[in-house]
PDB file of C-alpha atoms and ligand atoms in Angstrom:
ATOM      1  CA  UNK A 926     102.880 105.867  92.319  1.00  0.00           C
ATOM      2  CA  UNK A 927     104.147 102.689  90.720  1.00  0.00           C
ATOM      3  CA  UNK A 928     103.334  99.449  92.469  1.00  0.00           C
ATOM      4  CA  UNK A 929     106.322  98.355  94.521  1.00  0.00           C
ATOM      5  CA  UNK A 930     107.758 101.853  94.582  1.00  0.00           C
ATOM      6  CA  UNK A 931     107.365 102.225  98.332  1.00  0.00           C
ATOM      7  CA  UNK A 932     110.338 104.537  98.802  1.00  0.00           C
ATOM      8  CA  UNK A 933     108.400 107.568  97.627  1.00  0.00           C
ATOM      9  CA  UNK A 934     104.990 107.058  99.207  1.00  0.00           C
ATOM     10  CA  UNK A 935     105.453 110.110 101.423  1.00  0.00           C
ATOM     11  CA  UNK A 936     105.206 112.319  98.339  1.00  0.00           C
ATOM     12  CA  UNK A 937     101.524 111.379  98.216  1.00  0.00           C
ATOM     13  CA  UNK A 938     100.818 111.816 101.923  1.00  0.00           C
ATOM     14  CA  UNK A 939      97.565 113.658 102.608  1.00  0.00           C
ATOM     15  CA  UNK A 940      99.127 115.109 105.771  1.00  0.00           C
ATOM     16  CA  UNK A 941     101.651 117.148 103.786  1.00  0.00           C
ATOM     17  CA  UNK A 942     100.987 120.800 104.497  1.00  0.00           C
ATOM     18  CA  UNK A 943      98.945 120.114 107.633  1.00  0.00           C
ATOM     19  CA  UNK A 944     100.144 121.046 111.102  1.00  0.00           C
ATOM     20  CA  UNK A 945     102.377 118.150 112.241  1.00  0.00           C
ATOM     21  CA  UNK A 946     101.225 118.722 115.820  1.00  0.00           C
ATOM     22  CA  UNK A 947      97.814 117.329 114.841  1.00  0.00           C
ATOM     23  CA  UNK A 948      99.526 113.984 114.345  1.00  0.00           C
ATOM     24  CA  UNK A 949     101.332 114.146 117.669  1.00  0.00           C
ATOM     25  CA  UNK A 950      98.575 115.021 120.143  1.00  0.00           C
ATOM     26  CA  UNK A 951      99.650 115.426 123.735  1.00  0.00           C
ATOM     27  CA  UNK A 952      98.068 112.292 125.096  1.00  0.00           C
ATOM     28  CA  UNK A 953      95.074 110.479 123.690  1.00  0.00           C
ATOM     29  CA  UNK A 954      92.364 111.798 126.010  1.00  0.00           C
ATOM     30  CA  UNK A 955      90.642 115.081 126.852  1.00  0.00           C
ATOM     31  CA  UNK A 956      91.378 118.047 124.535  1.00  0.00           C
ATOM     32  CA  UNK A 957      93.816 115.979 122.491  1.00  0.00           C
ATOM     33  CA  UNK A 958      90.884 113.944 121.186  1.00  0.00           C
ATOM     34  CA  UNK A 959      89.968 116.828 118.844  1.00  0.00           C
ATOM     35  CA  UNK A 960      93.432 116.793 117.243  1.00  0.00           C
ATOM     36  CA  UNK A 961      93.336 113.021 117.069  1.00  0.00           C
ATOM     37  CA  UNK A 962      89.966 113.071 115.270  1.00  0.00           C
ATOM     38  CA  UNK A 963      91.232 115.663 112.773  1.00  0.00           C
ATOM     39  CA  UNK A 964      94.391 113.661 112.116  1.00  0.00           C
ATOM     40  CA  UNK A 965      92.410 110.459 111.607  1.00  0.00           C
ATOM     41  CA  UNK A 966      90.036 112.243 109.208  1.00  0.00           C
ATOM     42  CA  UNK A 967      93.020 113.299 107.090  1.00  0.00           C
ATOM     43  CA  UNK A 968      94.412 109.754 107.158  1.00  0.00           C
ATOM     44  CA  UNK A 969      91.008 108.366 106.140  1.00  0.00           C
ATOM     45  CA  UNK A 970      91.259 110.099 102.759  1.00  0.00           C
ATOM     46  CA  UNK A 971      94.971 109.421 102.249  1.00  0.00           C
ATOM     47  CA  UNK A 972      95.824 107.287  99.217  1.00  0.00           C
ATOM     48  CA  UNK A 973      99.016 105.937 100.808  1.00  0.00           C
ATOM     49  CA  UNK A 974      97.489 105.000 104.152  1.00  0.00           C
ATOM     50  CA  UNK A 975      98.382 101.317 103.867  1.00  0.00           C
ATOM     51  CA  UNK A 976     102.009 102.141 102.948  1.00  0.00           C
ATOM     52  CA  UNK A 977     102.190 104.496 105.906  1.00  0.00           C
ATOM     53  CA  UNK A 978     100.744 101.981 108.346  1.00  0.00           C
ATOM     54  CA  UNK A 979     103.003  99.205 107.045  1.00  0.00           C
ATOM     55  CA  UNK A 980     106.033 101.430 107.473  1.00  0.00           C
ATOM     56  CA  UNK A 981     105.031 102.420 111.028  1.00  0.00           C
ATOM     57  CA  UNK A 982     104.498  98.773 111.969  1.00  0.00           C
ATOM     58  CA  UNK A 983     107.843  97.706 110.483  1.00  0.00           C
ATOM     59  CA  UNK A 984     109.653 100.602 112.133  1.00  0.00           C
ATOM     60  CA  UNK A 985     107.917 100.092 115.471  1.00  0.00           C
ATOM     61  CA  UNK A 986     107.068 103.793 115.425  1.00  0.00           C
ATOM     62  CA  UNK A 987     106.285 104.539 119.085  1.00  0.00           C
ATOM     63  CA  UNK A 988     104.682 107.973 118.723  1.00  0.00           C
ATOM     64  CA  UNK A 989     102.096 109.814 116.709  1.00  0.00           C
ATOM     65  CA  UNK A 990      99.334 108.944 114.288  1.00  0.00           C
ATOM     66  CA  UNK A 991     100.518 106.889 111.305  1.00  0.00           C
ATOM     67  CA  UNK A 992      98.240 105.222 108.797  1.00  0.00           C
ATOM     68  CA  UNK A 993      95.257 106.402 110.800  1.00  0.00           C
ATOM     69  CA  UNK A 994      96.335 104.562 113.933  1.00  0.00           C
ATOM     70  CA  UNK A 995      97.481 105.605 117.370  1.00  0.00           C
ATOM     71  CA  UNK A 996     100.509 103.995 119.040  1.00  0.00           C
ATOM     72  CA  UNK A 997      98.138 101.907 121.171  1.00  0.00           C
ATOM     73  CA  UNK A 998      96.254 100.693 118.097  1.00  0.00           C
ATOM     74  CA  UNK A 999      99.542  99.725 116.418  1.00  0.00           C
ATOM     75  CA  UNK A1000     100.608  97.792 119.496  1.00  0.00           C
ATOM     76  CA  UNK A1001      97.323  95.896 119.317  1.00  0.00           C
ATOM     77  CA  UNK A1002      97.851  95.154 115.598  1.00  0.00           C
ATOM     78  CA  UNK A1003     101.403  93.911 116.231  1.00  0.00           C
ATOM     79  CA  UNK A1004     100.312  91.697 119.118  1.00  0.00           C
ATOM     80  CA  UNK A1005      97.363  90.326 117.132  1.00  0.00           C
ATOM     81  CA  UNK A1006      99.688  89.491 114.230  1.00  0.00           C
ATOM     82  CA  UNK A1007     101.980  87.307 116.340  1.00  0.00           C
ATOM     83  CA  UNK A1008      99.182  85.266 117.931  1.00  0.00           C
TER      84      UNK A1008
HETATM   85  S1  SF4 B2097      98.060 107.816 106.454  1.00  0.00           S
HETATM   86 FE1  SF4 B2097      97.940 109.703 107.662  1.00  0.00          FE
HETATM   87  S2  SF4 B2097      99.978 109.953 108.604  1.00  0.00           S
HETATM   88 FE2  SF4 B2097     100.161 108.459 106.949  1.00  0.00          FE
HETATM   89  S3  SF4 B2097     100.821 109.616 105.159  1.00  0.00           S
HETATM   90 FE3  SF4 B2097      98.592 109.479 105.090  1.00  0.00          FE
HETATM   91  S4  SF4 B2097      97.818 111.319 106.100  1.00  0.00           S
HETATM   92 FE4  SF4 B2097      99.984 111.103 106.654  1.00  0.00          FE
END
């Protein structure tokens, strides 16, 4: 991917081909923690993780795991950034 070419970062997403439901666990406690851990492990080796997280923060994405973060973690990042 060329630097600055952020329109096509999804082509390099490590989550492509994985079950999308992993990235949208039902809740973030109990049995859903297994899906959450698997999703975060995929994100941890993703080469476009920072692009993904930046996009989710800009978009205010309210659901799912993006850039290795949960919605709650993104809310914390957004609130920390405005302090
Ligand atoms: S950081 Fe995670 S959710 Fe984002 S593109 Fe990569 S694997 Fe997919």
